[in-house]
PDB file of C-alpha atoms and ligand atoms in Angstrom:
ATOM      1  CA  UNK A   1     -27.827  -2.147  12.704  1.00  0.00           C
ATOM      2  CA  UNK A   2     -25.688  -3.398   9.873  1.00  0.00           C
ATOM      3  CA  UNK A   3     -22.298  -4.553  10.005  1.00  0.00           C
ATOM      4  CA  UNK A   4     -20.463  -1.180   9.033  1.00  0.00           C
ATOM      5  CA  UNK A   5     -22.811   0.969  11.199  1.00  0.00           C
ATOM      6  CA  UNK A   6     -21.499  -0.652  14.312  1.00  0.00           C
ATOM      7  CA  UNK A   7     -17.927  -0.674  13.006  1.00  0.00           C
ATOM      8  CA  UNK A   8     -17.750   2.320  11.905  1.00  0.00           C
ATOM      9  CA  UNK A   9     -20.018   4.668  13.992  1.00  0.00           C
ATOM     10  CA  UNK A  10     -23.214   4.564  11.785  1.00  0.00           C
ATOM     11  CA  UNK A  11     -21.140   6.054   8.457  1.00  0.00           C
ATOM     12  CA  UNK A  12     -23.413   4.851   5.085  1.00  0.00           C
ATOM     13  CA  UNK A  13     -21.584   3.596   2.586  1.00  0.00           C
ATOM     14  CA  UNK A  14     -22.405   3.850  -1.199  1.00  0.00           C
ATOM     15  CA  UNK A  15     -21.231  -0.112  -1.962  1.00  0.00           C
ATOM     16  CA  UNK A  16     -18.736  -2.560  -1.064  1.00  0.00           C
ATOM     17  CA  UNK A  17     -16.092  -2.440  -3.291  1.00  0.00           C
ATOM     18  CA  UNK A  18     -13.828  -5.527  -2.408  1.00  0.00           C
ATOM     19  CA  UNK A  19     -15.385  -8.116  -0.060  1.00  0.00           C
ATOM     20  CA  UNK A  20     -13.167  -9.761   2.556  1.00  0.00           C
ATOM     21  CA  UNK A  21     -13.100 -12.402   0.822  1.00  0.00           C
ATOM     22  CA  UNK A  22     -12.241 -11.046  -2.631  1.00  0.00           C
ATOM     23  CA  UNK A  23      -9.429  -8.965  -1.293  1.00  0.00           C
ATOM     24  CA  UNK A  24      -7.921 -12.388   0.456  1.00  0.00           C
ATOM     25  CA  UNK A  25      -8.453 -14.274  -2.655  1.00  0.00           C
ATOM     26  CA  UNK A  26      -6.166 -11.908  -4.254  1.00  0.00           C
ATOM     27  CA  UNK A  27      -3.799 -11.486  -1.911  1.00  0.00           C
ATOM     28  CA  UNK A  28      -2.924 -14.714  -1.662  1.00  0.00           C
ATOM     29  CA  UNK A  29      -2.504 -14.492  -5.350  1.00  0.00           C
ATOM     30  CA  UNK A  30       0.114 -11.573  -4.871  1.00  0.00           C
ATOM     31  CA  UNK A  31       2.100 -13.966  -2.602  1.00  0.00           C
ATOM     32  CA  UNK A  32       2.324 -16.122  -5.222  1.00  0.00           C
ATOM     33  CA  UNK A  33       3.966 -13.620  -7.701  1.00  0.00           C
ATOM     34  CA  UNK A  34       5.975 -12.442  -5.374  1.00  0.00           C
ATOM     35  CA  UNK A  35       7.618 -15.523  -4.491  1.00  0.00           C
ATOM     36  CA  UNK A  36       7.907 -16.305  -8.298  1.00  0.00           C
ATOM     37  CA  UNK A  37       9.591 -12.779  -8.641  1.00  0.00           C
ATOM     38  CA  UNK A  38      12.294 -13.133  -6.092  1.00  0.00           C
ATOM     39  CA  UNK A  39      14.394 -16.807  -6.389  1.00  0.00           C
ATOM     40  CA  UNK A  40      17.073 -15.615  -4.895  1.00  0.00           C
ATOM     41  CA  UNK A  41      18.685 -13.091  -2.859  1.00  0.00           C
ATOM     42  CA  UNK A  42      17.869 -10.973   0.344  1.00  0.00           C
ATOM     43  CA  UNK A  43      14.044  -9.706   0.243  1.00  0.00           C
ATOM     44  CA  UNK A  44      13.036  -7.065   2.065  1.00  0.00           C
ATOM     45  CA  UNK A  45       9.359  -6.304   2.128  1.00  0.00           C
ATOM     46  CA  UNK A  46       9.246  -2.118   3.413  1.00  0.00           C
ATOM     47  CA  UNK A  47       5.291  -1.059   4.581  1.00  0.00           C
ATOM     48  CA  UNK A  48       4.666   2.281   3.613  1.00  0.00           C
ATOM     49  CA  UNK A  49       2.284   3.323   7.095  1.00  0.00           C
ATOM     50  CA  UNK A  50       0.290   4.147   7.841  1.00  0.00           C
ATOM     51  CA  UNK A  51      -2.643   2.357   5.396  1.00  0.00           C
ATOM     52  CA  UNK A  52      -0.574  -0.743   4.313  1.00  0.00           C
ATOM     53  CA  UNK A  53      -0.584  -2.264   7.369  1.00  0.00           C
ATOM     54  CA  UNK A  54      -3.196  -4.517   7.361  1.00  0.00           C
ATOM     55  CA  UNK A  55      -2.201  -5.481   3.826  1.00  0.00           C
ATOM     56  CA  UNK A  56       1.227  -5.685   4.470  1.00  0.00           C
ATOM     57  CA  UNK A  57       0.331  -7.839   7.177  1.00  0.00           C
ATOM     58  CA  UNK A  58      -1.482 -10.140   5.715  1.00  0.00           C
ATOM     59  CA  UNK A  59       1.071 -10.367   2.414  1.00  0.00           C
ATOM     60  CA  UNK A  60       3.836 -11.665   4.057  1.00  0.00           C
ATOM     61  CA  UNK A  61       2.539 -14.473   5.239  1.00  0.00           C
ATOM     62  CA  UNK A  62       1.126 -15.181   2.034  1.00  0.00           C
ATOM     63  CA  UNK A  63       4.864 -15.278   0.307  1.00  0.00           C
ATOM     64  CA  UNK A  64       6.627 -18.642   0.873  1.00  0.00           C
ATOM     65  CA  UNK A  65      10.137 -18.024   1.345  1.00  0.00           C
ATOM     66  CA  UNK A  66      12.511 -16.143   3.298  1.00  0.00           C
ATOM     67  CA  UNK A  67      12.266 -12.207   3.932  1.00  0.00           C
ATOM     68  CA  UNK A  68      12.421  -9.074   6.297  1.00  0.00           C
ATOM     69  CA  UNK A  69      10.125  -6.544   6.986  1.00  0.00           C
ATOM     70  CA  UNK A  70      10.180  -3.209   7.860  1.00  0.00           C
ATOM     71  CA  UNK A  71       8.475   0.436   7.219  1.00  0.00           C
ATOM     72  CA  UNK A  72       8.813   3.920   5.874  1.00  0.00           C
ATOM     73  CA  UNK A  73       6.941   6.757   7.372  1.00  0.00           C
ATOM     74  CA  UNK A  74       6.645   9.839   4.057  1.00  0.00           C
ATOM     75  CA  UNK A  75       5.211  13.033   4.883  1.00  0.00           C
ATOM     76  CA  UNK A  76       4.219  15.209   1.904  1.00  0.00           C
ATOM     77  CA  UNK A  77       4.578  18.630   2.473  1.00  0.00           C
ATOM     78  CA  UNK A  78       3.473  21.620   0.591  1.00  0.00           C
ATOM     79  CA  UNK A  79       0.351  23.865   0.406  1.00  0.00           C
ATOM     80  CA  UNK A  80      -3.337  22.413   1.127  1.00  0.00           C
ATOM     81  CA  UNK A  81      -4.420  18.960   0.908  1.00  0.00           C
ATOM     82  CA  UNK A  82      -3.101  18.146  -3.061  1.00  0.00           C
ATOM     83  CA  UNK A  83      -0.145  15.734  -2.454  1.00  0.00           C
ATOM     84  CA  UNK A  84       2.763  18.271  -3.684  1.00  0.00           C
ATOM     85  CA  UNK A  85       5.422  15.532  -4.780  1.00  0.00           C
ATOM     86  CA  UNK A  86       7.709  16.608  -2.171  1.00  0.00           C
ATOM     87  CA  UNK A  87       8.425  13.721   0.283  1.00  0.00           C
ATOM     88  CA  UNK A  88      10.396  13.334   3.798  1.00  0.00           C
ATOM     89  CA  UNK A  89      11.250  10.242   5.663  1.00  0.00           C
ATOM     90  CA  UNK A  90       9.587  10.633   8.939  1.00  0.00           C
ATOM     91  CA  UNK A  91      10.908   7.527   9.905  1.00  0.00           C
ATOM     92  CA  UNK A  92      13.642   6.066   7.970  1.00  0.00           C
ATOM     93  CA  UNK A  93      13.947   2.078   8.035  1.00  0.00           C
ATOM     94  CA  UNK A  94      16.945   1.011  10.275  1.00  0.00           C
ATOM     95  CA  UNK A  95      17.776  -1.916   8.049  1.00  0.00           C
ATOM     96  CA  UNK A  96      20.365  -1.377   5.828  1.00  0.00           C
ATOM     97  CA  UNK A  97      19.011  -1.747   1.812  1.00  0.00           C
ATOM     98  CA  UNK A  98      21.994  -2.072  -0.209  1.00  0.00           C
ATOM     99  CA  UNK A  99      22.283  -5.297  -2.168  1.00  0.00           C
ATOM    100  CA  UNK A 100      18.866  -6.521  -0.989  1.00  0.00           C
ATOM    101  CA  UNK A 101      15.429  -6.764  -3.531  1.00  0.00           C
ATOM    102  CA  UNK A 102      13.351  -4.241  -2.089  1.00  0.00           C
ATOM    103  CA  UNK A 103       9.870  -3.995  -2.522  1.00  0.00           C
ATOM    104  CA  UNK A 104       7.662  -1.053  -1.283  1.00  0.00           C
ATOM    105  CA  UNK A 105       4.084  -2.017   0.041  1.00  0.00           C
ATOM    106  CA  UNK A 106       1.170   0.752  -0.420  1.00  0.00           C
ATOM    107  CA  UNK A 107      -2.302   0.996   0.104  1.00  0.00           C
ATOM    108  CA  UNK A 108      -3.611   2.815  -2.862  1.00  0.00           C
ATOM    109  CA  UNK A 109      -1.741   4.626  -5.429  1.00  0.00           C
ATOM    110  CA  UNK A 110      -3.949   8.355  -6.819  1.00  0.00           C
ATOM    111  CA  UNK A 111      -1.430  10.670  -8.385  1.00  0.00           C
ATOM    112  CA  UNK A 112       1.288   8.869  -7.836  1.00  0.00           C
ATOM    113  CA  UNK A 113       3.084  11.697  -6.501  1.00  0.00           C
ATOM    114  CA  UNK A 114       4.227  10.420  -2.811  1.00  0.00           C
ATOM    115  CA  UNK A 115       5.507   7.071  -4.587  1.00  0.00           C
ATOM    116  CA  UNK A 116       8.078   8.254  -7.594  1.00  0.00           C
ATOM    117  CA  UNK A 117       9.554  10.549  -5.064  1.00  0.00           C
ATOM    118  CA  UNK A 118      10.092   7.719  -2.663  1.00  0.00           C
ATOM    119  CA  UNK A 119      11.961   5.799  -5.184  1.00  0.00           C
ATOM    120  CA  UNK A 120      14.106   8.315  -5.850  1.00  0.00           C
ATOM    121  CA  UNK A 121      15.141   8.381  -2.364  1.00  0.00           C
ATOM    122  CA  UNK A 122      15.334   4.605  -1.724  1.00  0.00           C
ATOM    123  CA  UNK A 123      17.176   4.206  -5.248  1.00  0.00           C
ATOM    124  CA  UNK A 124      20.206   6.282  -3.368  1.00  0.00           C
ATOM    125  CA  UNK A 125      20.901   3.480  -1.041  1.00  0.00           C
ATOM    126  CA  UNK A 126      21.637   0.974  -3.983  1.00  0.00           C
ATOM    127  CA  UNK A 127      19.330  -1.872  -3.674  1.00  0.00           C
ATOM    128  CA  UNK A 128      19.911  -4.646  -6.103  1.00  0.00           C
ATOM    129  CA  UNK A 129      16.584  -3.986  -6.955  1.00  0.00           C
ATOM    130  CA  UNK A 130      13.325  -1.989  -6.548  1.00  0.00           C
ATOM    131  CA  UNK A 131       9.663  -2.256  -6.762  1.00  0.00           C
ATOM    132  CA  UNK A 132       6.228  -1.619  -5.533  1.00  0.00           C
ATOM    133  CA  UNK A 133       3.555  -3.612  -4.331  1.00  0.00           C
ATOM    134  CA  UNK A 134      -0.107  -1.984  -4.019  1.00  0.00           C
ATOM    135  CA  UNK A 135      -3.464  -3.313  -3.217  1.00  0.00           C
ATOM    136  CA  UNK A 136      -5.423  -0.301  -5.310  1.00  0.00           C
ATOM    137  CA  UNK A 137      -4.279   1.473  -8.293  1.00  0.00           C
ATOM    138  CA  UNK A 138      -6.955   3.929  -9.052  1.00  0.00           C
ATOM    139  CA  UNK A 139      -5.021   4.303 -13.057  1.00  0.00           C
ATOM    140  CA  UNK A 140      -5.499   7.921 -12.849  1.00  0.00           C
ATOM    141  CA  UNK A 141      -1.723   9.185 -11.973  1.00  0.00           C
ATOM    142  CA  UNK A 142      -0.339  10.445 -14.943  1.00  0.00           C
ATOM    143  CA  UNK A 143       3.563   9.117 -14.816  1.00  0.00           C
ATOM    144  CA  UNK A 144       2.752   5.706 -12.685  1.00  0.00           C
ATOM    145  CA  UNK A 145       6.187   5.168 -10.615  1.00  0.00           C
ATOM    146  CA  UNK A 146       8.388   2.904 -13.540  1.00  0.00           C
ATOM    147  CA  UNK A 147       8.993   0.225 -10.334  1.00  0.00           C
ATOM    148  CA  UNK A 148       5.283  -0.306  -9.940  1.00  0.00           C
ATOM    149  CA  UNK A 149       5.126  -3.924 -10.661  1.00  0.00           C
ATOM    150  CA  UNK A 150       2.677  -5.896  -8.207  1.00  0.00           C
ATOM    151  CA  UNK A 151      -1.067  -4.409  -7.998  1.00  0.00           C
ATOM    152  CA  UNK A 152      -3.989  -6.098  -6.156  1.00  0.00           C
ATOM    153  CA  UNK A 153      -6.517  -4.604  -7.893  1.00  0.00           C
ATOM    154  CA  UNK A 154      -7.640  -1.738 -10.870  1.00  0.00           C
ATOM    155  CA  UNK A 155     -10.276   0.984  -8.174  1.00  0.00           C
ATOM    156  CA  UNK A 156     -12.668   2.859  -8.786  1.00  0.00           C
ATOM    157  CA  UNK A 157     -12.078   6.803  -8.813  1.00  0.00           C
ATOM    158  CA  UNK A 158     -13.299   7.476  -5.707  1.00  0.00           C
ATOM    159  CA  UNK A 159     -12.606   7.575  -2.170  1.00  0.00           C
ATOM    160  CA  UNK A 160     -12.162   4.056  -0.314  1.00  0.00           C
ATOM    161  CA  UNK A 161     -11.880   3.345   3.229  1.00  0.00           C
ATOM    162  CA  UNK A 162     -10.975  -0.300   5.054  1.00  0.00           C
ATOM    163  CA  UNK A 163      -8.097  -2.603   4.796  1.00  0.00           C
ATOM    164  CA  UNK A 164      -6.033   0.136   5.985  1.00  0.00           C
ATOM    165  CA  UNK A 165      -7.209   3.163   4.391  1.00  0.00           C
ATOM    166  CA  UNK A 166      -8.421   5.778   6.178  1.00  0.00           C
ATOM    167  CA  UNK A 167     -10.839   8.970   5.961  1.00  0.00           C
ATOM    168  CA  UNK A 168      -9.379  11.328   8.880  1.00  0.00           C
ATOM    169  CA  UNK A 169      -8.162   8.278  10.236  1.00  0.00           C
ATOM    170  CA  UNK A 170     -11.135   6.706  10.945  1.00  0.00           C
ATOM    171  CA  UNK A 171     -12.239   3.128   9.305  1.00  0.00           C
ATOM    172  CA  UNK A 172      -9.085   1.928   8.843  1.00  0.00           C
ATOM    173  CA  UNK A 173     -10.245  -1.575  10.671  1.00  0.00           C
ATOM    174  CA  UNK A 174     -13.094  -2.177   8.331  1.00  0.00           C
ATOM    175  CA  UNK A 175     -12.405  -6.217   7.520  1.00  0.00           C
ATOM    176  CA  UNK A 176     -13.667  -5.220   3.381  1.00  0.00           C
ATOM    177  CA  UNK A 177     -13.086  -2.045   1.389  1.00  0.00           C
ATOM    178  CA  UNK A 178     -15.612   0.518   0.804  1.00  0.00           C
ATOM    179  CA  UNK A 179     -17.076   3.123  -1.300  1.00  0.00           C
ATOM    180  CA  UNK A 180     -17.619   6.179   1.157  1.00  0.00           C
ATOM    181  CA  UNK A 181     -20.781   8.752   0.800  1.00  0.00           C
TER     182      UNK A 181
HETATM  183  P1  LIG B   1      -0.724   9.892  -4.194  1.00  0.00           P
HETATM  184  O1  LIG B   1       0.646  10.433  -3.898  1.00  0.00           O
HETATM  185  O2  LIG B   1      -1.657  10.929  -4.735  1.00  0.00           O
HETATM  186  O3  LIG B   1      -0.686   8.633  -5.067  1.00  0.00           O
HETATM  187  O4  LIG B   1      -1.358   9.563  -2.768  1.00  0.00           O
HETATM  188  C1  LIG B   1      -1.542   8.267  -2.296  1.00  0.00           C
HETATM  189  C2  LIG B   1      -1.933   8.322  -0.823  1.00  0.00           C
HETATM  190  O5  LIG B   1      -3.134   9.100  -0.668  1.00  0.00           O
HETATM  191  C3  LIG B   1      -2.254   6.919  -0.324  1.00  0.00           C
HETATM  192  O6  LIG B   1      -1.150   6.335   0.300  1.00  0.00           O
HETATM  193  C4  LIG B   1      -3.384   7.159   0.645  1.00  0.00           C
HETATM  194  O7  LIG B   1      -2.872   7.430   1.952  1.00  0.00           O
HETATM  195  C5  LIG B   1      -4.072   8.430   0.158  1.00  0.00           C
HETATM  196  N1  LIG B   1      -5.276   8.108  -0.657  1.00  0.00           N
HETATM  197  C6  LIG B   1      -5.447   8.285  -1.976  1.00  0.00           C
HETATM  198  N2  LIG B   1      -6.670   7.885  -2.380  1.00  0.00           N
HETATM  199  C7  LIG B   1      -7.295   7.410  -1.270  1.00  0.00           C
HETATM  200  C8  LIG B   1      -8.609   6.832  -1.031  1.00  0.00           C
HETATM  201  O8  LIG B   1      -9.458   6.643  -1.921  1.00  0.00           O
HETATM  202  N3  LIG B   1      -8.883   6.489   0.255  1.00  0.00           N
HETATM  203  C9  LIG B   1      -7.993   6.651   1.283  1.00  0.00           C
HETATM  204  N4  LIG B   1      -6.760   7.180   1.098  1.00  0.00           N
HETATM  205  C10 LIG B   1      -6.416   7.562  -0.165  1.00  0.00           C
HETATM  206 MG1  LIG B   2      -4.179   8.121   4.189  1.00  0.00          MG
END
């Protein structure tokens, strides 16, 4: 039995898309940039869950100076399973973002949608400034969020589990990313 059998309960993937060691490579590379980006002020580092938490996780001890983390739970609501662009806080970060660099890690950005309302709503809380950090962009969202300014890597258009992501929750531990069948 193969490595993602046992992990994940004998689901085939198509291919590997990033290796573990690819994704770390780059990753490290982000931490880089984003300690470049921020020389001063208050950085706040805000994990958008649940998929960016191994990312997120593995980020922040990849940036070499001083910051805060916390997360933002977004629920889109609307009809079926097409992300409707309306957004709600389903848990709201307790730290206070006015006057501090925020930057908004996510998993993998599709339409778009969930992230350019989420701006909109942390904008309101005057930060001193805003942007977003993702480990997939999958280039296919038609108005990319304006504050996306960190991303990991250009994906594939198709689905992706590990690292975080998730199909129906499951494979979310995977160590690599893959290319689901
Ligand atoms: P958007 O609002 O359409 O950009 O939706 C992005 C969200 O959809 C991400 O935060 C993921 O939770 C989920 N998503 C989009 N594409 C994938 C994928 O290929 N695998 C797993 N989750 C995905
Ligand atoms: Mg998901």
């Amino acid at each position: 039995m193969d490595d993602l059998s046992r992990r994940s309960g004998g689901r085939k993937a198509k291919s590997v898309v990033f290796t573990a060691e690819q994704i770390a490579t780059r990753v490290a590379s982000l931490g880089r940039e984003i300690t470049a980006a921020y020389p001063d002020g208050d950085l706040l580092l805000l994990g958008l869950l649940k998929g960016s938490f191994i990312f997120l996780a593995d980020l922040v001890r990849a940036v070499e100076r001083p910051l805060q983390v916390d997360f933002l739970v977004a629920s889109s609501y609307g009809s079926g399973t097409v992300s409707s662009g309306n957004v709600r806080l389903l848990y709201d970060p307790a730290t206070d973002l006015a006057g501090k660099h925020i930057v908004v890690v996510e998993d993998i950005i599709d339409s778009g949608r969930t992230l350019t309302r989420l701006v909109e709503l942390l904008r309101a809380r005057h930060p001193a400034s805003l942007a977003i950090c993702t480990l997939l962009d999958k280039q296919i969202a038609p108005e990319p969020p304006a504050e996306l300014r960190f991303v990991g890597f250009h994906a594939p258009p198709a689905f992706l589990v590990g690292y975080g992501l998730d199909h129906a929750e499951n494979c979310r531990h995977l160590p690599y990313i893959v290319d689901l069948d």
